[in-house]
Amino acid sequence: MAQFVIQKNPSHWVSHITAAVVSQPAVRDPASVERTNLLNMAKLSIKGLIESALSFGRSLDSDYPPLQQFFVVMEHCLKHGLKVRKSFLSFNKTIWGPLEIIEKLCPEAEEIAASVRDLPGLRTPLGRARAWLRLSLMQKKMADYLRCLIMRKDVLSEFYESHAVMMEEEGTIIVGLLVGLNVIDANLCVKGEDLDSQVGVIDFSIYLKSEEDDLDRDGRNLQVAAILDQKNYVEELNRQLNGTVSSLHARIDSLEKSNTKLIEELAIAKNNIIKLQEENHQLRNENTVILMRIQHPAETSEDRAITDTDMVVGVTSVGQLRNDRETMSQTRSFPMSFVTSASAAPQYKLIKDISF
């Protein structure tokens, strides 16, 4: 408090008193303080949940402490400034009313609202609201659904007072922070969990960090960085291997096509070889006939017919030719008058010339 000395002149000490009163800080609105506190708690809860979930490295379950505290903080944010609704028997103050109305504002939320109403074992509206929050987180749609609600101030005014978090700027900021939760995966068993009797108390101890906690967090951050580096290396290596496999598949396809083409060309070449061999054999036979006729041009037509017959037999079968030679050898043993006949002498000479 400002110090001043009372002087004899009244005007001087009155001015000092006025200055001291003005220098005192203005008293903040309690509702504004509550909204700021809830906003800060939401920031800490969402940030802690994302960091711990990424370091955790797998899907979150219902027993995960940061996740439980997140639901407690969201429940307090939704309860702030909630109007008391009169029912037939008692007063009702629950967050299920504004959450249930979302299905009329966002058609995509009809399925989740129907699932909550069909869940067995939920007896209270608060239990249904807690189930709705868990299902929307698993669907990664919580931010989208609450954005549809917070944009309709006319609808919110039926459930909240004008100073509530959902009616002020803090609510919009909280809904924007919820978008970051889409990076985590949660596997929550809502059906068998007792959501009606849970007590929602914020545990501030998990948000109060010491130096040892900071060191542990730095160590975890280094581990996470190393794991991310390994993950990036493996992904890059996998990408290169996929490229190599794709190029090898392309080469295999090209070689298969070339092999098929070569097989077809080989078959064509074999057919051509067979045809050429047949033509070569035929030309050899014709050449043999021509050579025989050139070597014996003085033969008569009758002798030529006999010679052609013997030649064909000799060309087509070597064994038959040998038989003919044996036959001619036996002919030599006959009397000379028979052997020296005009028709036998040329035949004997021909067979002797073509003997092997």
Coordinates of C-alpha atoms in Angstrom, one line a residue:
M1 CA 0.0 0.0 0.0
A2 CA 1.3 3.5 -0.8
Q3 CA 2.8 5.3 2.1
F4 CA 1.9 9.0 2.7
V5 CA 2.3 11.6 5.5
I6 CA -0.7 13.6 6.7
Q7 CA 0.1 17.3 6.4
K8 CA -1.5 20.3 7.9
N9 CA -3.0 21.4 4.6
P10 CA -6.2 19.2 4.2
S11 CA -6.1 19.4 0.4
H12 CA -2.7 17.7 0.3
W13 CA -3.6 14.6 2.3
V14 CA -6.9 14.2 0.6
S15 CA -5.2 14.0 -2.7
H16 CA -2.7 11.4 -1.3
I17 CA -5.6 9.3 -0.1
T18 CA -7.3 9.4 -3.5
A19 CA -4.0 8.4 -5.2
A20 CA -3.6 5.4 -2.9
V21 CA -7.1 4.2 -3.5
V22 CA -6.7 4.5 -7.3
S23 CA -3.4 2.6 -7.2
Q24 CA -5.1 -0.5 -5.8
P25 CA -5.7 -3.3 -8.3
A26 CA -9.3 -3.7 -9.6
V27 CA -11.2 -6.7 -8.3
R28 CA -11.7 -9.3 -11.0
D29 CA -15.0 -10.8 -11.8
P30 CA -15.1 -14.3 -10.1
A31 CA -16.8 -15.8 -13.2
S32 CA -13.9 -14.5 -15.3
V33 CA -11.4 -16.0 -12.9
E34 CA -13.2 -19.3 -13.1
R35 CA -13.2 -19.3 -16.9
T36 CA -9.5 -18.4 -17.0
N37 CA -8.7 -21.2 -14.5
L38 CA -10.7 -23.8 -16.5
L39 CA -9.0 -22.6 -19.8
N40 CA -5.6 -23.1 -18.2
M41 CA -6.5 -26.5 -16.9
A42 CA -7.8 -27.5 -20.3
K43 CA -4.5 -26.4 -21.9
L44 CA -2.4 -28.3 -19.4
S45 CA -4.7 -31.4 -19.7
I46 CA -4.8 -31.5 -23.5
K47 CA -1.0 -30.8 -23.8
G48 CA -0.1 -33.4 -21.2
L49 CA -2.4 -36.0 -22.8
I50 CA -0.9 -35.5 -26.3
E51 CA 2.7 -35.6 -25.1
S52 CA 2.2 -38.6 -22.9
A53 CA 0.2 -40.5 -25.6
L54 CA 2.9 -39.9 -28.2
S55 CA 5.6 -41.2 -25.8
F56 CA 3.4 -44.1 -24.7
G57 CA 3.4 -45.3 -28.3
R58 CA 0.2 -47.3 -28.4
S59 CA -3.6 -47.0 -28.0
L60 CA -4.8 -45.5 -24.7
D61 CA -7.3 -47.4 -22.5
S62 CA -9.7 -46.2 -19.7
D63 CA -7.1 -46.7 -17.0
Y64 CA -4.6 -44.2 -18.4
P65 CA -4.4 -41.4 -15.8
P66 CA -3.9 -38.4 -18.1
L67 CA -6.9 -39.5 -20.1
Q68 CA -9.0 -39.8 -17.0
Q69 CA -8.0 -36.3 -15.9
F70 CA -8.8 -35.0 -19.4
F71 CA -12.4 -36.2 -19.1
V72 CA -12.7 -34.7 -15.6
V73 CA -11.5 -31.3 -16.9
M74 CA -13.9 -31.4 -19.8
E75 CA -16.7 -32.3 -17.5
H76 CA -15.9 -29.2 -15.3
C77 CA -15.7 -27.0 -18.4
L78 CA -19.1 -28.2 -19.6
K79 CA -20.7 -27.8 -16.1
H80 CA -19.5 -24.2 -15.7
G81 CA -22.5 -21.8 -15.8
L82 CA -25.0 -24.6 -16.5
K83 CA -28.6 -23.5 -15.8
V84 CA -30.6 -25.5 -13.3
R85 CA -33.5 -27.1 -15.1
K86 CA -36.6 -27.9 -13.0
S87 CA -38.1 -31.4 -13.4
F88 CA -41.2 -33.0 -12.0
L89 CA -39.6 -34.3 -8.8
S90 CA -36.3 -32.3 -8.4
F91 CA -33.9 -29.9 -10.0
N92 CA -31.7 -31.2 -12.7
K93 CA -28.3 -29.8 -13.6
T94 CA -26.5 -32.0 -16.1
I95 CA -24.4 -31.7 -19.2
W96 CA -26.3 -34.3 -21.2
G97 CA -28.8 -31.8 -22.4
P98 CA -26.5 -29.7 -24.5
L99 CA -24.6 -32.8 -25.7
E100 CA -27.8 -34.5 -26.7
I101 CA -28.9 -31.5 -28.7
I102 CA -25.8 -31.8 -31.0
E103 CA -27.4 -34.5 -33.0
K104 CA -29.9 -32.0 -34.3
L105 CA -27.2 -29.5 -35.2
C106 CA -24.8 -32.0 -36.8
P107 CA -26.3 -35.1 -38.5
E108 CA -23.1 -37.0 -38.1
A109 CA -23.7 -37.1 -34.4
E110 CA -26.9 -39.0 -34.6
E111 CA -25.2 -42.3 -34.5
I112 CA -23.1 -41.6 -31.4
A113 CA -26.2 -40.2 -29.6
A114 CA -28.2 -43.3 -30.5
S115 CA -25.3 -45.6 -29.3
V116 CA -25.2 -43.8 -25.9
R117 CA -29.0 -44.2 -25.4
D118 CA -28.8 -47.9 -26.3
L119 CA -25.9 -48.6 -23.9
P120 CA -27.1 -50.9 -21.0
G121 CA -26.3 -50.0 -17.4
L122 CA -26.5 -46.1 -17.8
R123 CA -29.1 -44.8 -15.4
T124 CA -28.3 -41.1 -15.1
P125 CA -27.9 -38.3 -17.6
L126 CA -24.4 -37.6 -16.3
G127 CA -23.4 -41.2 -17.2
R128 CA -24.7 -40.8 -20.7
A129 CA -22.7 -37.5 -21.0
R130 CA -19.5 -39.2 -19.9
A131 CA -20.1 -42.1 -22.4
W132 CA -20.7 -39.5 -25.2
L133 CA -17.4 -37.8 -24.4
R134 CA -15.5 -41.1 -24.6
L135 CA -17.2 -42.3 -27.8
S136 CA -16.6 -38.9 -29.5
L137 CA -12.9 -39.1 -28.5
M138 CA -12.6 -42.6 -30.0
Q139 CA -14.2 -41.4 -33.2
K140 CA -11.8 -38.3 -33.2
K141 CA -14.9 -36.1 -33.7
M142 CA -15.1 -34.4 -30.3
A143 CA -13.8 -31.0 -31.6
D144 CA -16.1 -31.1 -34.7
Y145 CA -19.2 -31.9 -32.6
L146 CA -18.5 -29.2 -29.9
R147 CA -17.7 -26.7 -32.7
C148 CA -21.2 -27.2 -34.1
L149 CA -22.7 -26.6 -30.6
I150 CA -20.6 -23.6 -29.6
M151 CA -21.4 -21.7 -32.8
R152 CA -25.1 -21.7 -31.9
K153 CA -25.2 -19.2 -29.0
D154 CA -29.0 -19.2 -29.3
V155 CA -29.2 -22.9 -28.5
L156 CA -26.5 -22.6 -25.7
S157 CA -28.4 -19.9 -24.0
E158 CA -31.2 -22.4 -23.2
F159 CA -28.7 -24.4 -21.1
Y160 CA -26.0 -22.0 -19.9
E161 CA -25.8 -18.6 -18.1
S162 CA -24.3 -15.7 -20.0
H163 CA -21.0 -16.0 -17.9
A164 CA -20.4 -19.7 -18.7
V165 CA -17.3 -20.9 -20.4
M166 CA -19.3 -22.3 -23.3
M167 CA -20.8 -18.8 -23.9
E168 CA -17.5 -16.9 -23.8
E169 CA -14.3 -16.8 -25.8
E170 CA -12.6 -19.3 -23.5
G171 CA -15.0 -22.0 -24.8
T172 CA -14.0 -21.3 -28.4
I173 CA -10.3 -21.6 -27.4
I174 CA -10.9 -24.9 -25.7
V175 CA -12.8 -26.4 -28.6
G176 CA -9.9 -25.3 -30.9
L177 CA -7.4 -27.1 -28.6
L178 CA -9.4 -30.3 -28.9
V179 CA -8.4 -30.6 -32.5
G180 CA -5.0 -31.8 -31.4
L181 CA -6.5 -34.9 -29.8
N182 CA -7.1 -36.3 -33.3
V183 CA -3.5 -37.5 -33.4
I184 CA -4.0 -40.0 -30.5
D185 CA -5.8 -43.4 -30.6
A186 CA -8.0 -44.5 -27.7
N187 CA -9.6 -47.9 -27.2
L188 CA -12.1 -47.4 -24.4
C189 CA -14.6 -50.0 -23.1
V190 CA -17.7 -47.9 -22.4
K191 CA -20.1 -50.8 -22.2
G192 CA -18.8 -52.4 -19.0
E193 CA -17.7 -49.2 -17.2
D194 CA -19.6 -47.7 -14.3
L195 CA -19.9 -44.1 -15.5
D196 CA -22.8 -43.1 -13.2
S197 CA -21.0 -43.2 -9.9
Q198 CA -17.6 -41.8 -10.8
V199 CA -16.4 -38.7 -8.9
G200 CA -14.8 -36.1 -11.1
V201 CA -12.0 -34.5 -9.1
I202 CA -9.1 -32.8 -10.8
D203 CA -5.7 -34.1 -9.6
F204 CA -3.3 -31.1 -9.8
S205 CA -0.3 -33.2 -8.8
I206 CA 0.2 -34.6 -12.3
Y207 CA 0.6 -31.0 -13.6
L208 CA 3.0 -29.8 -10.9
K209 CA 6.4 -30.6 -12.3
S210 CA 9.7 -30.7 -10.3
E211 CA 13.3 -30.6 -11.6
E212 CA 13.5 -34.4 -11.6
D213 CA 10.3 -34.5 -13.6
D214 CA 11.8 -32.0 -16.1
L215 CA 14.9 -34.2 -16.4
D216 CA 12.8 -37.2 -16.9
R217 CA 10.8 -35.4 -19.5
D218 CA 13.9 -34.3 -21.3
G219 CA 15.2 -37.9 -21.3
R220 CA 11.8 -39.1 -22.7
N221 CA 12.0 -36.4 -25.3
L222 CA 15.4 -37.6 -26.4
Q223 CA 14.1 -41.2 -26.5
V224 CA 11.1 -40.1 -28.6
A225 CA 13.4 -38.1 -30.9
A226 CA 15.6 -41.2 -31.3
I227 CA 12.6 -43.4 -32.0
L228 CA 11.3 -40.9 -34.5
D229 CA 14.7 -40.8 -36.3
Q230 CA 14.7 -44.6 -36.5
K231 CA 11.1 -44.5 -37.8
N232 CA 12.1 -42.0 -40.5
Y233 CA 15.1 -44.1 -41.4
V234 CA 13.0 -47.3 -41.7
E235 CA 10.4 -45.5 -43.7
E236 CA 13.0 -44.1 -46.1
L237 CA 14.6 -47.5 -46.4
N238 CA 11.3 -49.1 -47.0
R239 CA 10.5 -46.5 -49.7
Q240 CA 13.8 -47.3 -51.5
L241 CA 13.2 -51.0 -51.3
N242 CA 9.8 -50.6 -52.7
G243 CA 11.3 -48.6 -55.6
T244 CA 13.9 -51.4 -56.2
V245 CA 11.2 -54.0 -56.1
S246 CA 9.1 -52.1 -58.6
S247 CA 12.1 -51.7 -61.0
L248 CA 12.8 -55.5 -60.6
H249 CA 9.2 -56.3 -61.4
A250 CA 9.5 -54.1 -64.5
R251 CA 12.7 -55.9 -65.6
I252 CA 11.1 -59.3 -65.0
D253 CA 8.1 -58.3 -67.2
S254 CA 10.4 -57.1 -69.9
L255 CA 12.5 -60.3 -69.8
E256 CA 9.4 -62.5 -69.9
K257 CA 8.2 -60.7 -73.0
S258 CA 11.7 -61.0 -74.6
N259 CA 11.8 -64.7 -73.7
T260 CA 8.4 -65.3 -75.2
K261 CA 9.5 -63.5 -78.4
L262 CA 12.7 -65.6 -78.6
I263 CA 10.8 -68.8 -78.1
E264 CA 8.5 -67.9 -81.0
E265 CA 11.5 -67.0 -83.2
L266 CA 13.2 -70.3 -82.2
A267 CA 10.1 -72.3 -83.2
I268 CA 10.0 -70.5 -86.6
A269 CA 13.7 -71.1 -87.0
K270 CA 13.3 -74.9 -86.3
N271 CA 10.5 -75.1 -88.9
N272 CA 12.7 -73.3 -91.4
I273 CA 15.6 -75.8 -90.7
I274 CA 13.3 -78.8 -91.2
K275 CA 12.1 -77.4 -94.5
L276 CA 15.7 -76.6 -95.6
Q277 CA 16.8 -80.2 -94.7
E278 CA 14.0 -81.6 -96.7
E279 CA 14.9 -79.4 -99.7
N280 CA 18.6 -80.3 -99.2
H281 CA 17.8 -84.1 -99.2
Q282 CA 15.7 -83.7 -102.3
L283 CA 18.4 -81.7 -104.1
R284 CA 21.0 -84.3 -103.1
N285 CA 18.8 -87.0 -104.7
E286 CA 18.4 -85.0 -107.9
N287 CA 22.1 -84.2 -108.0
T288 CA 22.9 -87.9 -107.7
V289 CA 20.6 -88.8 -110.6
I290 CA 22.1 -86.0 -112.8
L291 CA 25.7 -87.3 -112.0
M292 CA 24.8 -90.8 -113.0
R293 CA 23.3 -89.7 -116.2
I294 CA 26.4 -87.6 -117.1
Q295 CA 28.8 -90.6 -116.3
H296 CA 26.8 -93.0 -118.6
P297 CA 25.5 -91.0 -121.6
A298 CA 25.8 -94.0 -124.2
E299 CA 23.2 -96.2 -122.4
T300 CA 20.1 -97.2 -124.3
S301 CA 16.8 -96.2 -123.1
E302 CA 16.2 -99.7 -121.8
D303 CA 19.5 -99.7 -120.0
R304 CA 18.8 -96.3 -118.7
A305 CA 15.5 -97.5 -117.2
I306 CA 17.3 -100.3 -115.5
T307 CA 20.1 -98.0 -114.4
D308 CA 17.6 -95.5 -113.0
T309 CA 15.8 -98.3 -111.1
D310 CA 19.0 -99.6 -109.6
M311 CA 20.2 -96.1 -108.8
V312 CA 17.0 -95.2 -106.9
V313 CA 17.2 -98.5 -105.0
G314 CA 20.8 -97.8 -104.1
V315 CA 20.2 -94.3 -103.0
T316 CA 17.2 -95.0 -100.9
S317 CA 18.7 -98.0 -99.1
V318 CA 22.3 -98.9 -98.5
G319 CA 21.3 -102.4 -97.4
Q320 CA 19.5 -103.0 -100.6
L321 CA 22.5 -101.9 -102.6
R322 CA 24.6 -104.5 -100.9
N323 CA 22.1 -107.2 -101.7
D324 CA 22.3 -106.2 -105.3
R325 CA 26.1 -106.5 -105.2
E326 CA 25.8 -110.0 -103.9
T327 CA 23.4 -110.8 -106.6
M328 CA 25.8 -109.5 -109.2
S329 CA 28.6 -111.5 -107.7
Q330 CA 26.6 -114.7 -108.1
T331 CA 25.9 -113.7 -111.7
R332 CA 29.7 -113.9 -112.4
S333 CA 29.7 -117.6 -111.6
F334 CA 27.4 -118.3 -114.5
P335 CA 28.7 -119.4 -117.9
M336 CA 30.5 -116.6 -119.8
S337 CA 28.1 -116.8 -122.7
F338 CA 25.3 -115.8 -120.4
V339 CA 27.2 -113.0 -118.6
T340 CA 28.5 -111.3 -121.8
S341 CA 25.1 -110.6 -123.1
A342 CA 24.4 -107.1 -124.3
S343 CA 22.1 -106.2 -121.6
A344 CA 24.0 -107.6 -118.6
A345 CA 27.3 -106.0 -119.2
P346 CA 26.3 -102.4 -118.7
Q347 CA 24.3 -103.2 -115.6
Y348 CA 27.2 -104.9 -114.0
K349 CA 29.5 -102.0 -114.8
L350 CA 27.0 -99.5 -113.3
I351 CA 26.6 -101.3 -110.0
K352 CA 30.4 -101.7 -109.8
D353 CA 30.9 -98.0 -110.3
I354 CA 28.4 -97.0 -107.6
S355 CA 29.6 -99.4 -105.0
F356 CA 30.7 -97.9 -101.7

